[in-house]
Backbone as JSON, one array per atom type, in Angstrom:
{
  "sequence": "MSKDPAAPSFKQKAAREFKEYLWISAYLAFFFCALSTYRTLLLRKYDLNDNYLNYGFAIITALVVGKVILVAQMAHLGRGYEAKPLYQTVLYKSVVFGAVVFAFHFLEEFVKRVIHGKPFGTVWRETRWEDIVAWTIIVFCAFIPLFGFMELRRVLGEERLYLLLRSRGGVEEAGS",
  "N": [[95.36, -0.15, -15.13], [94.51, 3.06, -14.42], [93.84, 5.3, -11.76], [91.26, 7.75, -11.6], [92.23, 11.03, -11.26], [90.55, 13.11, -10.55], [88.5, 11.97, -9.18], [86.86, 11.58, -6.04], [88.58, 10.77, -2.99], [88.55, 7.86, -0.79], [88.44, 8.78, 1.83], [87.4, 11.38, 1.46], [84.9, 10.73, 0.37], [83.79, 9.34, 2.55], [83.73, 11.39, 4.46], [81.92, 13.14, 3.25], [79.59, 11.52, 3.16], [79.2, 11.19, 5.91], [78.68, 13.82, 6.69], [76.31, 14.24, 5.27], [74.72, 12.32, 6.55], [74.66, 13.45, 9.13], [73.24, 15.9, 8.72], [70.77, 14.98, 7.76], [69.95, 13.41, 9.93], [69.87, 15.41, 11.92], [67.79, 17.06, 10.97], [65.65, 15.21, 11.09], [65.71, 14.64, 13.84], [65.02, 17.12, 14.93], [62.38, 17.28, 13.94], [61.19, 14.94, 15.1], [61.59, 15.46, 17.82], [60.01, 17.72, 18.1], [57.52, 16.54, 17.74], [57.52, 14.93, 20.02], [57.43, 16.89, 21.99], [54.9, 17.97, 21.46], [53.34, 15.72, 22.08], [53.93, 15.41, 24.82], [52.88, 17.83, 25.86], [50.2, 17.49, 25.16], [49.5, 15.17, 26.63], [49.93, 16.16, 29.19], [47.86, 17.96, 29.35], [45.72, 16.33, 29.91], [46.31, 15.49, 32.42], [48.19, 13.44, 32.47], [51.28, 11.93, 32.92], [54.22, 12.25, 31.03], [57.13, 10.7, 29.8], [60.29, 12.17, 29.89], [62.33, 10.97, 28.65], [61.56, 10.45, 26.14], [62.55, 12.34, 24.38], [65.19, 11.58, 24.1], [64.77, 9.09, 22.92], [63.62, 10.02, 20.57], [65.78, 11.29, 19.35], [67.56, 9.14, 19.05], [66.01, 7.56, 17.34], [65.92, 9.25, 15.13], [68.62, 9.15, 14.38], [68.85, 6.45, 13.68], [66.91, 6.21, 11.6], [68.0, 8.05, 9.84], [70.32, 6.67, 9.1], [69.16, 4.46, 7.87], [68.03, 5.72, 5.66], [70.36, 6.59, 4.3], [71.54, 4.1, 3.67], [69.56, 3.01, 2.01], [69.67, 4.88, -0.04], [72.23, 4.36, -1.01], [71.72, 1.95, -2.12], [70.52, 2.74, -4.36], [67.8, 3.32, -4.35], [64.81, 4.59, -5.58], [66.01, 6.06, -7.59], [65.32, 5.65, -10.26], [63.2, 7.27, -10.81], [64.01, 9.84, -11.06], [64.06, 11.26, -13.43], [61.59, 12.27, -13.82], [59.1, 14.94, -13.31], [59.93, 17.29, -10.71], [58.23, 17.39, -8.39], [56.95, 14.93, -8.55], [59.08, 13.18, -8.27], [59.89, 13.8, -5.65], [57.59, 13.09, -4.14], [57.42, 10.36, -4.84], [59.89, 9.33, -3.86], [59.49, 9.91, -1.16], [57.37, 8.21, -0.54], [58.49, 5.67, -1.18], [60.81, 5.56, 0.49], [59.5, 5.91, 2.89], [58.1, 3.5, 2.98], [60.27, 1.78, 3.26], [61.2, 2.55, 5.79], [58.92, 1.86, 7.24], [58.98, -0.96, 6.92], [61.42, -1.47, 8.2], [60.83, -0.53, 10.78], [58.76, -2.28, 11.49], [60.19, -4.69, 11.47], [61.98, -4.14, 13.53], [60.19, -3.94, 15.74], [59.26, -6.56, 15.71], [61.62, -8.08, 16.23], [62.21, -7.05, 18.75], [60.05, -8.01, 20.29], [60.42, -10.79, 20.05], [62.92, -11.06, 21.3], [62.19, -10.42, 23.88], [60.97, -12.71, 24.67], [58.48, -13.46, 23.66], [56.25, -15.77, 22.18], [56.95, -16.97, 18.9], [54.79, -17.12, 17.05], [52.87, -15.37, 18.12], [53.76, -12.83, 17.82], [53.13, -11.48, 15.46], [50.35, -11.17, 15.73], [50.17, -9.58, 18.02], [51.21, -7.18, 17.31], [50.92, -3.72, 17.2], [49.29, -2.39, 14.88], [48.07, 0.01, 14.18], [49.69, 1.89, 15.43], [52.11, 1.56, 14.08], [51.33, 2.2, 11.46], [50.49, 4.86, 11.84], [52.92, 5.97, 12.64], [54.36, 5.61, 10.26], [52.97, 7.34, 8.54], [53.55, 9.79, 9.72], [56.33, 9.82, 9.36], [56.41, 9.82, 6.56], [55.3, 12.36, 6.07], [57.33, 13.91, 7.17], [59.34, 13.3, 5.41], [58.71, 14.53, 2.97], [59.45, 17.41, 2.85], [62.18, 16.94, 3.37], [63.12, 15.27, 1.23], [62.38, 16.98, -0.78], [64.17, 19.12, -0.46], [66.58, 17.7, -0.83], [66.29, 16.83, -3.47], [66.09, 19.27, -4.85], [68.68, 20.16, -4.38], [70.08, 18.21, -5.81], [69.2, 18.72, -8.43], [69.72, 21.5, -8.87], [72.33, 21.69, -8.08], [74.76, 21.61, -5.53], [76.27, 23.9, -4.71], [74.96, 26.03, -6.04], [72.37, 25.87, -4.97], [72.85, 26.42, -2.22], [73.9, 28.98, -2.48], [71.65, 30.26, -3.47], [69.95, 29.98, -1.25], [71.29, 31.56, 0.6], [71.29, 34.1, -0.51], [69.83, 37.38, -0.71], [68.15, 38.41, -2.63], [66.89, 36.43, -4.07], [66.46, 34.27, -6.91], [67.54, 35.75, -9.07], [69.66, 37.25, -7.95], [71.24, 35.19, -7.0], [72.38, 34.15, -9.22], [72.46, 32.86, -12.55]],
  "CA": [[94.21, 0.71, -14.94], [94.87, 4.18, -13.56], [92.75, 5.92, -11.01], [90.91, 9.1, -12.03], [92.69, 11.97, -10.22], [89.45, 14.0, -10.14], [87.56, 11.21, -8.35], [87.13, 11.8, -4.62], [89.2, 9.66, -2.27], [87.68, 7.18, 0.17], [88.29, 9.67, 2.98], [86.49, 12.45, 1.06], [83.56, 10.14, 0.27], [83.32, 9.04, 3.9], [83.42, 12.66, 5.1], [80.7, 13.64, 2.62], [78.49, 10.68, 3.64], [78.97, 11.5, 7.32], [78.04, 15.13, 6.72], [74.94, 14.0, 4.8], [74.06, 11.61, 7.64], [74.43, 14.38, 10.24], [72.17, 16.87, 8.47], [69.5, 14.23, 7.69], [69.6, 13.05, 11.31], [69.52, 16.64, 12.64], [66.45, 17.44, 10.53], [64.69, 14.26, 11.65], [65.69, 14.82, 15.3], [64.21, 18.32, 15.16], [60.99, 16.93, 13.67], [60.71, 13.97, 16.08], [61.53, 16.12, 19.13], [58.81, 18.57, 18.07], [56.39, 15.64, 17.99], [57.58, 14.53, 21.43], [56.95, 18.04, 22.75], [53.45, 18.0, 21.29], [52.78, 14.59, 22.84], [54.07, 15.74, 26.23], [51.9, 18.87, 26.18], [48.87, 16.91, 25.03], [49.27, 14.3, 27.77], [49.85, 17.01, 30.38], [46.52, 18.56, 29.34], [44.82, 15.34, 30.5], [46.93, 15.1, 33.69], [48.98, 12.22, 32.32], [52.71, 12.25, 32.87], [54.97, 11.66, 29.92], [58.53, 10.51, 30.13], [61.18, 13.05, 29.13], [63.24, 10.13, 27.87], [61.08, 10.42, 24.76], [63.45, 13.16, 23.56], [66.33, 10.71, 23.8], [64.31, 8.12, 21.93], [63.42, 10.74, 19.31], [67.1, 11.51, 18.75], [68.06, 7.83, 18.61], [65.21, 7.19, 16.17], [66.4, 10.08, 14.01], [69.91, 8.61, 13.95], [68.61, 5.16, 13.01], [66.21, 6.46, 10.33], [68.99, 8.68, 8.98], [71.18, 5.62, 8.55], [68.33, 3.67, 6.94], [67.92, 6.53, 4.43], [71.63, 6.53, 3.59], [71.72, 2.76, 3.12], [68.62, 2.88, 0.89], [70.21, 5.7, -1.13], [73.37, 3.64, -1.57], [71.13, 0.87, -2.92], [69.92, 3.45, -5.5], [66.35, 3.29, -4.25], [64.14, 5.78, -6.06], [66.76, 6.75, -8.63], [64.67, 5.5, -11.55], [62.14, 8.27, -10.94], [64.63, 11.16, -11.05], [63.84, 11.96, -14.7], [60.22, 12.81, -13.77], [59.03, 16.27, -12.69], [60.48, 17.32, -9.35], [57.23, 17.06, -7.37], [56.72, 13.49, -8.62], [60.26, 12.53, -7.69], [59.84, 14.0, -4.2], [56.53, 12.23, -3.59], [57.79, 8.96, -5.04], [60.93, 8.98, -2.89], [58.9, 9.95, 0.18], [56.6, 6.97, -0.38], [59.39, 4.51, -1.19], [61.62, 5.56, 1.71], [58.55, 5.68, 3.98], [57.86, 2.05, 3.02], [61.48, 1.16, 3.81], [61.19, 2.8, 7.23], [57.84, 1.02, 7.75], [59.5, -2.34, 7.0], [62.45, -1.48, 9.23], [60.17, -0.37, 12.07], [58.08, -3.54, 11.78], [61.23, -5.67, 11.8], [62.46, -3.76, 14.85], [59.16, -4.37, 16.7], [59.25, -8.02, 15.67], [62.81, -8.56, 16.93], [62.06, -6.65, 20.15], [59.13, -8.94, 20.95], [61.05, -12.12, 20.11], [63.96, -10.99, 22.32], [61.53, -10.41, 25.2], [60.43, -14.03, 24.97], [57.14, -13.72, 23.12], [56.27, -16.87, 21.2], [57.12, -16.51, 17.52], [53.49, -16.98, 16.38], [52.03, -14.3, 18.67], [54.35, -11.52, 17.54], [52.35, -10.85, 14.39], [49.03, -10.83, 16.25], [50.27, -8.56, 19.05], [51.74, -5.94, 16.77], [49.95, -2.63, 17.18], [49.37, -1.92, 13.5], [47.69, 1.42, 14.08], [50.87, 2.67, 15.82], [53.1, 1.49, 12.99], [50.79, 2.96, 10.32], [50.55, 6.28, 12.21], [54.34, 6.33, 12.58], [54.73, 5.68, 8.85], [52.38, 8.56, 7.99], [54.35, 10.9, 10.25], [57.63, 9.79, 8.67], [56.15, 10.25, 5.18], [55.14, 13.82, 6.1], [58.66, 14.49, 7.42], [60.18, 13.04, 4.25], [58.39, 15.4, 1.83], [60.41, 18.52, 2.77], [63.55, 16.42, 3.33], [63.45, 14.88, -0.14], [62.27, 18.18, -1.6], [65.45, 19.81, -0.37], [67.61, 16.86, -1.43], [66.1, 16.84, -4.92], [66.51, 20.6, -5.31], [70.15, 20.15, -4.35], [70.53, 17.36, -6.91], [68.88, 19.36, -9.71], [70.39, 22.79, -8.99], [73.73, 21.6, -7.68], [74.9, 22.0, -4.12], [76.73, 25.29, -4.56], [73.93, 26.97, -6.49], [71.27, 25.86, -4.0], [73.27, 27.13, -1.02], [73.99, 30.38, -2.85], [70.26, 30.72, -3.54], [69.42, 30.06, 0.11], [71.97, 32.63, 1.33], [71.13, 35.41, -1.13], [68.65, 38.13, -0.29], [67.31, 38.8, -3.75], [66.27, 35.29, -4.75], [67.1, 33.59, -8.01], [68.32, 36.67, -9.9], [70.9, 37.61, -7.29], [72.04, 33.99, -6.82], [73.05, 33.85, -10.48], [71.75, 31.91, -13.4]],
  "C": [[94.57, 1.82, -13.97], [93.63, 4.78, -12.92], [92.53, 7.34, -11.5], [91.33, 10.09, -10.94], [91.59, 12.91, -9.74], [88.45, 13.3, -9.23], [87.89, 11.43, -6.88], [87.72, 10.54, -3.96], [88.18, 9.02, -1.33], [87.4, 8.08, 1.37], [87.31, 10.81, 2.67], [85.05, 11.93, 0.95], [82.98, 9.88, 1.65], [82.93, 10.33, 4.63], [82.12, 13.24, 4.55], [79.48, 12.85, 3.1], [78.17, 10.98, 5.1], [78.27, 12.84, 7.48], [76.57, 15.01, 6.32], [74.12, 13.33, 5.92], [73.72, 12.57, 8.79], [73.29, 15.34, 9.94], [70.83, 16.19, 8.32], [69.04, 13.91, 9.11], [69.19, 14.28, 12.13], [68.11, 17.09, 12.26], [65.41, 16.52, 11.16], [64.59, 14.39, 13.17], [64.85, 16.04, 15.67], [62.73, 17.99, 15.01], [60.44, 15.99, 14.75], [60.67, 14.57, 17.49], [60.34, 17.07, 19.21], [57.57, 17.72, 18.33], [56.36, 15.17, 19.44], [57.09, 15.66, 22.33], [55.43, 18.13, 22.67], [52.78, 16.9, 22.12], [52.82, 14.89, 24.34], [53.03, 16.78, 26.66], [50.47, 18.34, 26.12], [48.55, 16.0, 26.22], [49.15, 15.1, 29.07], [48.47, 17.65, 30.5], [45.5, 17.63, 30.01], [45.4, 14.75, 31.79], [47.62, 13.74, 33.62], [50.45, 12.63, 32.21], [53.34, 11.54, 31.68], [56.44, 11.63, 30.33], [59.4, 11.41, 29.26], [62.26, 12.26, 28.4], [62.8, 10.05, 26.41], [61.95, 11.28, 23.84], [64.69, 12.35, 23.17], [65.96, 9.68, 22.75], [64.1, 8.78, 20.57], [64.75, 10.95, 18.6], [67.68, 10.19, 18.25], [67.32, 7.36, 17.37], [65.66, 7.97, 14.95], [67.74, 9.56, 13.49], [69.74, 7.3, 13.18], [67.95, 5.39, 11.65], [67.15, 7.16, 9.35], [69.91, 7.66, 8.33], [70.41, 4.75, 7.57], [68.2, 4.41, 5.61], [69.21, 6.44, 3.63], [71.86, 5.16, 2.95], [70.8, 2.55, 1.91], [69.08, 3.73, -0.3], [71.39, 5.0, -1.8], [72.9, 2.47, -2.43], [70.4, 1.43, -4.14], [68.4, 3.36, -5.52], [65.78, 4.62, -4.72], [64.85, 6.52, -7.17], [66.07, 6.69, -9.99], [63.62, 6.56, -11.82], [62.7, 9.69, -11.06], [64.46, 11.93, -12.35], [62.43, 12.58, -14.77], [60.24, 14.23, -13.23], [59.39, 16.2, -11.2], [59.46, 16.91, -8.28], [56.94, 15.56, -7.37], [57.88, 12.72, -8.0], [60.23, 12.62, -6.17], [58.78, 13.1, -3.57], [56.87, 10.75, -3.7], [58.84, 8.53, -4.01], [60.4, 8.99, -1.46], [58.11, 8.67, 0.46], [57.53, 5.76, -0.27], [60.21, 4.44, 0.09], [60.73, 5.41, 2.94], [58.24, 4.2, 4.12], [59.07, 1.31, 3.59], [61.52, 1.35, 5.33], [60.08, 1.99, 7.9], [58.34, -0.41, 7.94], [60.54, -2.45, 8.11], [61.82, -1.41, 10.62], [59.43, -1.65, 12.46], [59.09, -4.6, 12.19], [61.79, -5.41, 13.2], [61.48, -4.21, 15.94], [59.13, -5.9, 16.82], [60.42, -8.58, 16.49], [62.71, -8.24, 18.42], [61.15, -7.63, 20.9], [59.72, -10.35, 21.07], [62.12, -12.14, 21.19], [63.36, -11.03, 23.71], [60.75, -11.69, 25.47], [59.02, -14.29, 24.5], [57.24, -14.9, 22.15], [56.24, -16.31, 19.77], [55.77, -16.24, 16.85], [52.64, -15.83, 16.88], [52.55, -12.91, 18.34], [53.53, -10.78, 16.5], [51.0, -10.36, 14.92], [49.09, -9.68, 17.25], [50.85, -7.23, 18.56], [50.63, -4.9, 16.71], [50.06, -1.93, 15.83], [49.03, -0.45, 13.38], [48.86, 2.32, 14.48], [51.89, 2.71, 14.69], [52.62, 2.29, 11.78], [50.85, 4.46, 10.62], [52.0, 6.78, 12.15], [54.79, 6.5, 11.13], [54.17, 6.95, 8.2], [53.17, 9.78, 8.46], [55.7, 10.97, 9.54], [57.47, 10.24, 7.23], [56.03, 11.78, 5.12], [56.48, 14.52, 6.36], [59.55, 14.35, 6.19], [59.9, 13.99, 3.09], [59.32, 16.61, 1.78], [61.87, 18.04, 2.7], [63.95, 16.06, 1.9], [63.26, 16.04, -1.11], [63.58, 18.94, -1.62], [66.55, 19.01, -1.07], [67.51, 16.85, -2.96], [66.44, 18.2, -5.53], [68.03, 20.69, -5.38], [70.71, 19.33, -5.51], [70.35, 18.07, -8.25], [69.67, 20.65, -9.9], [71.9, 22.69, -8.8], [73.86, 22.18, -6.28], [75.29, 23.46, -3.96], [75.66, 26.29, -4.95], [72.76, 27.03, -5.51], [71.66, 26.65, -2.75], [73.44, 28.62, -1.29], [72.59, 30.99, -2.9], [69.68, 30.9, -2.15], [70.04, 31.21, 0.9], [71.74, 34.01, 0.75], [69.85, 36.08, -0.66], [67.67, 38.35, -1.42], [66.65, 37.64, -4.49], [67.11, 34.79, -5.89], [68.0, 34.53, -8.81], [69.66, 37.0, -9.27], [71.82, 36.41, -7.11], [72.79, 33.62, -8.09], [72.32, 32.79, -11.25], [72.61, 30.75, -13.76]]
}
């Protein structure tokens, strides 16, 4: 069995995945840091101090969620919907990946409470569901433009999309 010479090497695949991870994480970090800024300004309005470590947590969260997205993509999550119209694919993937992040976030909260010595049975009862649901809604809203861009790239092709984004004249100048 001979290897396809046109197939990318492991090193090329790893570099591509890392690049994908960096731009997903950068987008999410920008979004989560903007939310941290809003929270800080809102709390300051009511004379409540907010911790500037929230920016660090926002960046770490972006890195973790970026990795969760890549792992879910490797598991081919949401691929069955790619034959549908683009807006349906984007919404479907936003919901599915939002549910994955919801499950991951719940698991993270669960493990955190167990590690801090909470009895196993009280972890479920002490979970702040409104926080987790609000977080999931925020992540879903962040995912719509993210998956919109990713789906446009998949449909148009990476080179054509970037050419379109860099051109001044729009679609006509970017080439058909």
